[in-house]
Coordinates of C-alpha atoms in Angstrom, one line a residue:
Chain R
X1 CA 21.7 23.9 6.0
X2 CA 21.2 21.0 3.6
X3 CA 17.7 19.7 3.2
X4 CA 19.0 16.2 3.4
X5 CA 22.2 14.9 4.9
X6 CA 23.0 11.2 4.8
X7 CA 26.0 9.8 6.5
X8 CA 27.2 6.2 6.8
X9 CA 23.9 4.8 5.9
X10 CA 23.8 1.0 5.8
X11 CA 21.0 -1.4 5.0
X12 CA 20.4 -5.0 4.0
X13 CA 17.4 -7.3 3.5
X14 CA 19.6 -10.4 4.0
X15 CA 23.2 -11.1 4.7
X16 CA 24.4 -9.2 1.6
X17 CA 24.5 -5.4 2.1
X18 CA 22.3 -3.5 -0.2
X19 CA 23.4 0.0 0.8
X20 CA 26.8 0.2 2.6
X21 CA 28.2 3.3 4.3
X22 CA 26.5 5.7 2.0
X23 CA 27.2 9.4 2.5
X24 CA 25.9 12.4 0.6
X25 CA 23.9 15.6 1.1
X26 CA 21.4 17.6 -0.9
X27 CA 20.8 21.3 -0.7
X28 CA 17.9 23.5 -1.7
X29 CA 18.0 24.1 -5.4
X30 CA 19.7 20.9 -6.2
X31 CA 18.1 18.3 -8.4
X32 CA 19.7 14.9 -7.9
X33 CA 19.1 11.7 -10.0
X34 CA 19.6 8.3 -8.4
X35 CA 20.8 5.8 -11.0
X36 CA 21.8 2.2 -11.0
X37 CA 20.9 -1.3 -12.2
X38 CA 17.7 -3.1 -11.0
X39 CA 17.9 -4.4 -7.5
X40 CA 20.7 -2.0 -6.4
X41 CA 18.5 -0.4 -3.8
X42 CA 17.4 2.8 -5.4
X43 CA 13.8 2.6 -4.2
X44 CA 14.9 1.2 -0.9
X45 CA 17.1 4.2 -0.5
X46 CA 14.1 6.6 -0.9
X47 CA 12.2 4.7 1.8
X48 CA 15.1 4.9 4.1
X49 CA 15.3 8.6 3.6
X50 CA 11.7 9.1 4.7
X51 CA 12.1 6.7 7.7
X52 CA 9.5 4.2 6.2
X53 CA 12.3 1.7 6.4
X54 CA 14.8 1.8 9.3
X55 CA 18.5 1.5 8.5
X56 CA 20.9 -0.8 10.3
X57 CA 23.4 1.9 10.8
X58 CA 24.2 5.5 9.9
X59 CA 22.1 8.6 10.0
X60 CA 19.6 10.5 7.8
X61 CA 19.0 14.1 8.7
X62 CA 16.1 16.0 7.2
X63 CA 16.5 19.7 7.7
X64 CA 18.8 19.0 10.7
X65 CA 16.5 16.5 12.4
X66 CA 17.2 12.7 12.6
X67 CA 14.6 11.1 10.3
X68 CA 14.1 8.0 12.5
X69 CA 13.0 10.2 15.4
X70 CA 10.5 12.3 13.6
X71 CA 6.7 11.7 13.9
X72 CA 5.1 10.9 10.5
X73 CA 3.0 14.1 10.7
X74 CA 6.2 16.2 11.1
X75 CA 8.1 14.2 8.6
X76 CA 5.4 14.8 5.9
X77 CA 6.1 18.5 6.3
X78 CA 9.9 18.0 5.8
X79 CA 9.9 15.5 3.0
X80 CA 7.3 14.6 0.3
X81 CA 7.5 11.3 -1.4
X82 CA 6.0 10.3 -4.8
X83 CA 5.8 6.5 -5.2
X84 CA 6.3 4.9 -8.6
X85 CA 2.7 3.8 -8.5
X86 CA -0.1 4.6 -6.1
X87 CA -3.3 2.7 -6.6
X88 CA -6.7 3.1 -4.9
X89 CA -10.0 1.4 -5.7
X90 CA -11.9 4.5 -4.8
X91 CA -12.7 7.3 -7.2
X92 CA -11.2 10.3 -5.4
X93 CA -11.3 13.4 -7.6
X94 CA -7.9 14.9 -8.6
X95 CA -8.4 17.9 -6.4
X96 CA -9.3 15.7 -3.4
X97 CA -6.2 13.6 -4.1
X98 CA -4.1 16.7 -4.0
X99 CA -5.8 17.9 -0.9
X100 CA -4.7 14.7 0.8
X101 CA -1.3 16.2 0.7
X102 CA -2.5 18.6 3.4
X103 CA -3.3 15.7 5.8
X104 CA -0.3 16.4 8.0
X105 CA -1.2 20.1 8.3
X106 CA -4.8 19.7 9.4
X107 CA -6.2 18.9 12.9
X108 CA -9.0 16.6 13.8
X109 CA -12.6 17.2 12.7
X110 CA -12.3 20.4 10.7
X111 CA -12.5 20.5 7.0
X112 CA -9.8 21.8 4.8
X113 CA -9.0 25.4 5.5
X114 CA -8.7 28.2 2.9
X115 CA -4.9 27.8 3.0
X116 CA -5.2 24.1 2.3
X117 CA -7.4 24.8 -0.7
X118 CA -5.0 27.5 -2.0
X119 CA -2.0 25.1 -1.6
X120 CA -3.9 22.5 -3.6
X121 CA -4.8 24.9 -6.3
X122 CA -1.2 26.2 -6.5
X123 CA 0.0 22.6 -6.9
X124 CA -2.5 21.8 -9.6
X125 CA -1.5 25.0 -11.4
X126 CA 2.2 24.3 -11.1
X127 CA 1.9 20.8 -12.5
X128 CA -0.4 22.0 -15.2
X129 CA -3.4 19.8 -14.4
X130 CA -5.9 22.4 -13.1
X131 CA -8.3 21.4 -15.9
X132 CA -8.3 17.8 -14.5
X133 CA -9.3 18.9 -11.0
X134 CA -12.8 17.4 -11.0
X135 CA -11.9 14.1 -12.7
X136 CA -11.6 10.8 -10.9
X137 CA -7.9 9.8 -10.6
X138 CA -8.9 6.4 -11.8
X139 CA -9.9 7.8 -15.2
X140 CA -6.6 9.5 -15.8
X141 CA -3.8 8.4 -18.1
X142 CA -0.6 7.2 -16.5
X143 CA 1.1 10.5 -17.1
X144 CA -1.7 12.6 -15.8
X145 CA -1.9 10.4 -12.8
X146 CA 1.8 10.8 -12.1
X147 CA 1.3 14.6 -12.3
X148 CA -1.6 14.4 -9.8
X149 CA 0.6 12.6 -7.2
X150 CA 3.4 15.1 -7.8
X151 CA 0.8 17.8 -7.2
X152 CA -0.2 16.0 -4.0
X153 CA 3.5 16.0 -2.8
X154 CA 3.8 19.7 -3.7
X155 CA 0.7 20.5 -1.6
X156 CA 2.7 19.1 1.4
X157 CA 4.9 22.2 1.0
X158 CA 8.0 20.2 2.1
X159 CA 11.5 21.5 1.1
X160 CA 12.6 18.0 0.0
X161 CA 10.8 16.2 -2.8
X162 CA 11.6 12.5 -3.4
X163 CA 10.3 10.6 -6.4
X164 CA 10.6 6.9 -7.3
X165 CA 10.8 6.5 -11.1
X166 CA 8.5 9.4 -11.8
X167 CA 8.8 8.9 -15.6
X168 CA 8.4 5.1 -15.9
X169 CA 5.7 3.9 -18.3
X170 CA 5.4 7.4 -19.8
X171 CA 5.8 8.5 -23.4
X172 CA 8.7 10.8 -24.3
X173 CA 6.7 14.0 -24.2
X174 CA 5.5 13.3 -20.6
X175 CA 9.1 12.2 -19.6
X176 CA 10.5 15.5 -20.8
X177 CA 7.6 17.4 -19.3
X178 CA 8.1 15.9 -15.8
X179 CA 11.8 16.4 -15.9
X180 CA 11.2 20.0 -16.8
X181 CA 8.8 20.4 -14.0
X182 CA 11.3 18.9 -11.5
X183 CA 14.0 21.2 -12.8
X184 CA 11.7 24.2 -12.3
X185 CA 10.8 23.1 -8.7
X186 CA 14.5 22.8 -7.9
X187 CA 14.9 26.3 -9.4
X188 CA 12.5 27.7 -6.9
X189 CA 14.4 26.3 -4.0
X190 CA 13.2 22.8 -3.4
X191 CA 15.7 20.0 -3.0
X192 CA 14.7 17.2 -5.5
X193 CA 15.9 13.6 -5.6
X194 CA 14.5 11.3 -8.3
X195 CA 15.2 7.7 -9.0
X196 CA 15.5 7.4 -12.8
X197 CA 15.3 4.3 -14.9
X198 CA 17.2 5.7 -17.9
X199 CA 20.4 7.6 -17.5
X200 CA 19.8 9.8 -20.5
X201 CA 16.9 11.5 -18.7
X202 CA 19.5 12.9 -16.2
X203 CA 20.7 15.2 -18.9
X204 CA 17.4 17.0 -18.6
X205 CA 18.2 19.3 -15.7
X206 CA 19.9 17.2 -13.0
X207 CA 22.8 18.9 -11.3
X208 CA 23.7 16.1 -8.9
X209 CA 24.0 12.4 -9.5
X210 CA 24.1 9.4 -7.2
X211 CA 25.2 6.2 -8.9
X212 CA 24.5 3.0 -7.0
X213 CA 26.0 -0.4 -7.8
X214 CA 25.0 -3.7 -6.6
X215 CA 26.6 -4.6 -3.3
X216 CA 26.7 -1.1 -1.9
X217 CA 29.5 0.7 -3.9
X218 CA 28.4 4.1 -5.1
X219 CA 29.5 7.4 -6.6
X220 CA 28.1 10.8 -5.7
X221 CA 29.0 14.2 -7.3
X222 CA 28.0 16.8 -9.9
X223 CA 25.9 15.4 -12.7
X224 CA 28.3 16.9 -15.3
X225 CA 31.0 14.5 -14.1
X226 CA 28.9 11.4 -13.5
X227 CA 26.5 11.4 -16.3
X228 CA 29.2 10.3 -18.8
X229 CA 29.6 7.0 -20.7
X230 CA 32.8 6.3 -18.8
X231 CA 31.2 6.7 -15.3
X232 CA 27.9 4.9 -16.2
X233 CA 29.2 1.9 -18.2
X234 CA 30.6 0.0 -15.2
X235 CA 27.5 0.8 -13.1
X236 CA 25.2 -0.8 -15.6
X237 CA 27.6 -3.4 -16.9
X238 CA 27.5 -2.3 -20.5
X239 CA 30.3 -1.2 -22.8
X240 CA 31.2 2.5 -22.7
X241 CA 30.2 2.9 -26.4
X242 CA 26.7 1.4 -25.9
X243 CA 24.1 3.6 -27.7
X244 CA 21.9 3.3 -24.5
X245 CA 24.3 5.6 -22.6
X246 CA 24.1 9.4 -22.9
X247 CA 27.1 10.8 -24.8
Chain A
X1 CA -27.6 19.2 0.0
X2 CA -29.8 17.3 -2.2
X3 CA -27.9 14.1 -1.7
X4 CA -28.2 14.2 2.1
X5 CA -32.0 14.8 1.8
X6 CA -32.2 11.8 -0.6
X7 CA -30.6 9.7 2.1
X8 CA -32.8 11.1 4.8
X9 CA -35.9 10.6 2.6
X10 CA -34.9 6.9 2.1
X11 CA -34.4 6.6 5.9
X12 CA -37.8 8.1 6.6
X13 CA -39.5 5.9 4.1
X14 CA -37.8 2.8 5.6
X15 CA -39.0 3.8 9.1
X16 CA -42.6 4.3 7.9
X17 CA -42.5 1.0 6.1
X18 CA -41.2 -0.7 9.2
X19 CA -43.8 0.9 11.5
X20 CA -46.6 0.0 9.1
X21 CA -45.5 -3.5 8.0
X22 CA -46.9 -6.6 9.5
X23 CA -50.0 -8.8 9.7
X24 CA -51.7 -6.9 12.5
X25 CA -52.4 -3.8 10.5
X26 CA -52.1 -0.3 12.1
X27 CA -53.2 -1.0 15.6
X28 CA -51.5 1.8 17.7
X29 CA -50.4 -0.5 20.6
X30 CA -48.7 -2.8 18.1
X31 CA -46.9 0.0 16.5
X32 CA -45.9 1.5 19.8
X33 CA -44.9 -1.6 21.7
X34 CA -43.7 -4.0 19.0
X35 CA -42.8 -2.2 15.8
X36 CA -41.2 0.9 17.3
X37 CA -38.6 -0.9 19.4
X38 CA -37.9 -3.2 16.5
X39 CA -37.5 -0.3 14.1
X40 CA -35.1 1.4 16.5
X41 CA -33.1 -1.8 16.8
X42 CA -32.9 -2.1 13.0
X43 CA -31.8 1.5 12.7
X44 CA -29.0 1.0 15.3
X45 CA -27.8 -2.3 13.9
X46 CA -27.9 -1.0 10.3
X47 CA -26.0 2.1 11.2
X48 CA -23.4 0.2 13.2
X49 CA -22.8 -2.3 10.3
X50 CA -22.8 0.5 7.7
X51 CA -20.2 2.4 9.7
X52 CA -18.1 -0.7 10.3
X53 CA -18.1 -1.5 6.6
X54 CA -17.0 2.0 5.6
X55 CA -14.2 1.9 8.1
X56 CA -12.9 -1.6 7.0
X57 CA -13.1 -0.7 3.3
X58 CA -11.2 2.5 3.9
X59 CA -8.5 1.4 6.4
X60 CA -7.8 -1.8 4.5
X61 CA -8.0 -0.1 1.1
X62 CA -10.2 -3.1 0.1
X63 CA -13.7 -2.6 -1.4
X64 CA -14.6 -6.2 -0.5
X65 CA -14.0 -5.7 3.2
X66 CA -17.0 -5.8 5.6
X67 CA -17.6 -7.2 9.1
X68 CA -19.4 -10.3 7.8
X69 CA -16.7 -11.2 5.2
X70 CA -13.8 -10.5 7.5
X71 CA -15.2 -12.8 10.2
X72 CA -15.9 -10.0 12.6
X73 CA -19.6 -10.8 12.9
X74 CA -18.9 -14.6 13.2
X75 CA -16.5 -13.8 16.1
X76 CA -19.0 -11.7 17.8
X77 CA -21.8 -14.2 17.3
X78 CA -19.6 -17.1 18.6
X79 CA -18.8 -15.1 21.7
X80 CA -22.5 -14.1 22.2
X81 CA -23.7 -17.7 21.9
X82 CA -21.0 -18.8 24.4
X83 CA -22.2 -16.1 26.8
X84 CA -25.9 -17.2 26.4
X85 CA -24.9 -20.8 27.2
X86 CA -22.8 -19.7 30.2
X87 CA -25.8 -17.7 31.5
X88 CA -24.2 -14.3 31.2
X89 CA -26.9 -11.5 31.3
X90 CA -27.4 -9.9 27.9
X91 CA -27.3 -6.4 29.5
X92 CA -24.1 -7.0 31.6
X93 CA -20.8 -5.3 30.6
X94 CA -19.2 -8.8 30.6
X95 CA -21.5 -9.7 27.7
X96 CA -20.5 -6.7 25.6
X97 CA -16.9 -7.1 26.4
X98 CA -16.9 -10.7 25.5
X99 CA -18.7 -10.0 22.2
X100 CA -16.2 -7.3 21.4
X101 CA -13.3 -9.6 22.2
X102 CA -14.8 -12.2 19.9
X103 CA -15.2 -9.7 17.1
X104 CA -11.7 -8.2 17.5
X105 CA -10.0 -11.6 17.8
X106 CA -11.6 -13.0 14.7
X107 CA -10.9 -9.8 12.7
X108 CA -7.3 -9.8 13.8
X109 CA -6.9 -13.5 12.9
X110 CA -8.2 -12.9 9.4
X111 CA -5.9 -9.9 8.9
X112 CA -2.9 -11.8 10.3
X113 CA -3.6 -14.9 8.1
X114 CA -3.9 -12.7 5.0
X115 CA -0.6 -11.0 5.8
X116 CA 1.0 -14.4 6.5
X117 CA -0.1 -15.5 3.0
X118 CA 2.1 -12.8 1.6
X119 CA 0.7 -9.6 0.2
X120 CA -2.4 -8.2 1.9
X121 CA -4.4 -8.5 -1.3
X122 CA -8.1 -8.1 -1.7
X123 CA -8.6 -11.8 -2.4
X124 CA -6.2 -13.0 0.4
X125 CA -8.2 -11.1 3.0
X126 CA -11.5 -12.5 1.8
X127 CA -10.2 -16.0 1.8
X128 CA -8.8 -15.6 5.3
X129 CA -12.1 -14.2 6.4
X130 CA -14.0 -17.1 4.9
X131 CA -11.8 -19.6 6.7
X132 CA -12.2 -17.8 10.1
X133 CA -15.9 -17.4 9.6
X134 CA -16.5 -21.0 8.6
X135 CA -14.6 -22.3 11.7
X136 CA -16.4 -20.0 14.1
X137 CA -19.8 -20.8 12.5
X138 CA -19.1 -24.5 13.0
X139 CA -18.3 -23.8 16.7
X140 CA -21.7 -22.0 17.0
X141 CA -23.5 -24.9 15.3
X142 CA -21.8 -27.3 17.7
X143 CA -22.8 -25.2 20.7
X144 CA -26.4 -25.0 19.4
X145 CA -26.6 -28.8 18.9
X146 CA -25.2 -29.3 22.4
X147 CA -27.7 -26.9 24.0
X148 CA -30.8 -28.5 22.7
X149 CA -33.4 -27.0 25.0
X150 CA -32.5 -23.3 24.3
X151 CA -31.4 -23.8 20.7
X152 CA -34.6 -22.4 19.1
X153 CA -34.1 -18.8 20.3
X154 CA -30.4 -19.0 19.7
X155 CA -31.0 -20.3 16.2
X156 CA -33.0 -17.1 15.4
X157 CA -30.2 -15.0 17.0
X158 CA -27.6 -16.6 14.7
X159 CA -29.9 -16.1 11.7
X160 CA -30.0 -12.4 12.4
X161 CA -33.4 -11.5 13.7
X162 CA -34.4 -8.3 15.4
X163 CA -37.4 -9.7 17.4
X164 CA -36.5 -9.3 21.0
X165 CA -34.9 -5.9 21.3
X166 CA -34.6 -5.4 25.1
X167 CA -34.6 -1.7 25.9
X168 CA -31.4 -2.1 27.9
X169 CA -29.5 -3.8 25.1
X170 CA -30.9 -1.4 22.6
X171 CA -29.7 1.6 24.6
X172 CA -26.2 0.3 25.2
X173 CA -25.7 -0.8 21.7
X174 CA -26.9 2.4 20.2
X175 CA -24.6 4.3 22.5
X176 CA -21.6 2.2 21.5
X177 CA -22.4 2.6 17.8
X178 CA -22.8 6.4 18.2
X179 CA -19.5 6.7 20.1
X180 CA -17.7 4.6 17.4
X181 CA -19.2 6.8 14.7
X182 CA -18.1 10.0 16.4
X183 CA -14.6 8.7 17.1
X184 CA -14.2 7.5 13.5
X185 CA -15.5 10.9 12.2
X186 CA -12.8 12.6 14.2
X187 CA -10.2 10.8 12.2
X188 CA -11.8 11.0 8.7
X189 CA -8.6 12.4 7.2
X190 CA -6.6 9.4 8.4
X191 CA -9.1 7.1 6.8
X192 CA -8.9 8.9 3.5
X193 CA -5.1 8.7 3.6
X194 CA -5.3 5.0 4.3
X195 CA -7.4 4.6 1.2
X196 CA -4.1 5.2 -0.7
X197 CA -2.5 2.3 1.1
X198 CA -0.2 2.0 4.2
X199 CA 2.9 3.4 2.5
X200 CA 1.0 6.3 0.9
X201 CA -0.6 7.1 4.2
X202 CA 2.7 7.1 6.0
X203 CA 4.2 9.6 3.6
X204 CA 1.2 11.8 4.0
X205 CA 1.9 12.0 7.7
X206 CA -0.3 9.3 9.1
X207 CA 1.0 6.4 11.1
X208 CA -0.6 3.4 9.3
X209 CA -0.1 0.9 12.3
X210 CA -1.8 3.3 14.7
X211 CA -4.7 4.1 12.4
X212 CA -5.2 0.4 11.5
X213 CA -5.4 -0.5 15.2
X214 CA -7.7 2.3 16.0
X215 CA -10.1 1.7 13.1
X216 CA -10.1 -2.0 13.8
X217 CA -11.2 -1.2 17.4
X218 CA -13.9 1.2 16.3
X219 CA -15.2 -1.1 13.6
X220 CA -15.2 -4.2 15.8
X221 CA -16.9 -2.3 18.6
X222 CA -19.6 -1.1 16.3
X223 CA -20.0 -4.6 14.8
X224 CA -20.1 -6.2 18.2
X225 CA -22.8 -3.8 19.5
X226 CA -24.8 -4.5 16.3
X227 CA -24.4 -8.3 16.8
X228 CA -25.3 -8.1 20.5
X229 CA -28.6 -6.4 19.4
X230 CA -29.5 -8.2 16.2
X231 CA -27.4 -11.3 15.8
X232 CA -25.5 -12.2 12.6
X233 CA -26.6 -9.9 9.7
X234 CA -24.3 -9.9 6.7
X235 CA -23.8 -7.7 3.7
X236 CA -25.1 -4.4 5.2
X237 CA -21.5 -3.4 5.8
X238 CA -20.5 -4.5 2.3
X239 CA -23.3 -2.9 0.3
X240 CA -24.0 0.3 2.1
X241 CA -20.6 2.1 1.5
X242 CA -20.7 1.1 -2.2
X243 CA -24.3 2.5 -2.6
X244 CA -23.7 5.8 -0.6
X245 CA -20.3 6.4 -2.3
X246 CA -22.3 7.0 -5.5
X247 CA -24.0 9.9 -3.7
X248 CA -21.1 11.3 -1.5
X249 CA -17.9 10.3 -3.3
X250 CA -15.2 8.4 -1.5
X251 CA -14.1 10.9 1.2
X252 CA -14.7 9.5 4.7
X253 CA -15.8 12.9 5.8
X254 CA -19.2 12.5 4.1
X255 CA -19.0 8.7 3.6
X256 CA -19.0 7.8 7.3
X257 CA -22.2 9.7 8.2
X258 CA -23.8 8.6 4.9
X259 CA -22.9 5.0 5.6
X260 CA -24.6 5.2 9.0
X261 CA -27.8 6.7 7.6
X262 CA -27.7 4.4 4.6
X263 CA -27.1 1.2 6.6
X264 CA -29.9 2.2 9.0
X265 CA -32.3 2.7 6.1
X266 CA -31.2 -0.5 4.3
X267 CA -31.6 -2.8 7.3
X268 CA -34.8 -1.2 8.4
X269 CA -36.3 -1.7 5.0
X270 CA -34.9 -5.3 4.8
X271 CA -36.4 -6.2 8.2
X272 CA -39.8 -4.7 7.2
X273 CA -39.7 -6.6 3.9
X274 CA -39.0 -9.8 5.8
X275 CA -42.2 -9.2 7.7
X276 CA -44.2 -8.5 4.6
X277 CA -43.1 -10.8 1.8
X278 CA -44.4 -14.1 3.2
X279 CA -46.8 -12.7 5.8
X280 CA -47.9 -14.0 8.2
X281 CA -44.6 -15.9 8.2
X282 CA -41.5 -13.8 9.0
X283 CA -38.1 -14.0 7.3
X284 CA -35.2 -12.9 9.6
X285 CA -33.6 -9.7 8.4
X286 CA -30.3 -11.6 8.1
X287 CA -31.8 -13.9 5.5
X288 CA -33.3 -11.0 3.6
X289 CA -29.9 -9.3 3.6
X290 CA -28.1 -12.4 2.4
X291 CA -30.6 -12.9 -0.4
X292 CA -29.9 -9.3 -1.6
X293 CA -26.3 -9.1 -0.6
X294 CA -24.8 -12.3 -2.0
X295 CA -25.6 -11.4 -5.6
X296 CA -24.2 -7.9 -4.9
X297 CA -21.0 -9.4 -3.7
X298 CA -20.8 -11.6 -6.8
X299 CA -21.3 -8.4 -8.9
X300 CA -18.4 -6.7 -7.1
X301 CA -16.2 -9.7 -7.7
X302 CA -17.2 -9.8 -11.4
X303 CA -16.6 -6.0 -11.8
X304 CA -13.2 -6.3 -10.0
X305 CA -12.2 -9.2 -12.3
X306 CA -13.2 -7.1 -15.3
X307 CA -11.3 -4.1 -14.0
X308 CA -8.1 -6.1 -13.8
X309 CA -8.4 -7.7 -17.2

């Protein structure tokens, strides 16, 4: 069963459609990049997939269940979402931030269980930030902070991981590191979908690609076929020989 | 835990100060009949305002939020003054319901205005709260001017004094505040998730609309019980969470109980200080808190401005 199945999804903020009749599916082990120009609805799409925004038409199924009909607590166990930026004025420690990923799995009153603590420690280890566990998230660098929120999403133990521009504002080493992490997560059976700002990054481990164009047109398929200058040039409106496109 | 004993120590010191402070010395009947009820009232009001501040700051993800700044206290005060003028008994359920309705209505109005202004930013919420508070305070002043013969006692109520703690009002208010504290504690996880913002909370499995509504009800109920007992007292809800966060960290699990203890200690000490500083004259606790709290608020604004720069 696919972790995510989208069919006929349609959405608009105004009279112009932003997403029109979008259909694709994502299976465990697949790592999909979502590419497209600014304002084509990449971030909106992720919010539609989690049910945070409601679509005008079409269906989003998470693990076989219709996303719009799922309670938030159940949804957080099926899909984890990493926003492009999460800010808080309060100095939560990195470990407490990761433990917040267990919110949906805990009942009222009680503290975090042993299983919650283990899940948080596993997530810290997997993202390589165990040494930062005691630091305040507001003292971290942008890259460390992004890893902390990826660890929070991993602590949710959902089969689907959605990320909105996880590599923006990061230096090249962090970009490569995060792409490598996401590839490994897909390798151990997660379905991963990441909105990316730069098409060249998709070469670092993506095996599926979703190209969105303004106005709702899209292409979906294997990354090897879509991450090419010929396929990408019309999406971004640049010439096929542009040095910005991956060869 | 050393940090909890530090808070409990501060609370005990504030209680002793409050029981001993005053021009009449240490006469047992004065301590028992006057200062004890007053100390209990200060403890309850302080705990209620501290809790409400911690809830608002968490659920709105806004370190400037507090029942005084959001207009919650002004709404409760306006409703209470109207009840006094209408002759509603201070111990009747109608009085408490009306004060709660005033608190909730004013808070919701501030929140709605801030959302209407676009993004629910820290500054927009404070501005909306100031506008709502100013209007409601003007209504209260109008009512005080109109009701000349009773305006002296009402004036002290509006200033935030803890003089006339009737046992009935004290008991009901303390009960409401304790219940709000327990209900909020039961949802501490949701409050922590809301500290990452509405969208963050949703994706962690929390319904932001539901939690916002619930915590607004809890915080407004605690504030209205505090106002019913002690009138308008500002800045306890703003200062307390910031101070106790230094001891407990930001998680609501320890922040909520610490804010209740810390608020109780802070207001009890402020009330006792108001009785001591210019003895035999008394300064209302609300005035003492404003003298201490307004500079604190300015410091928060200055720190926030520096943080963004």
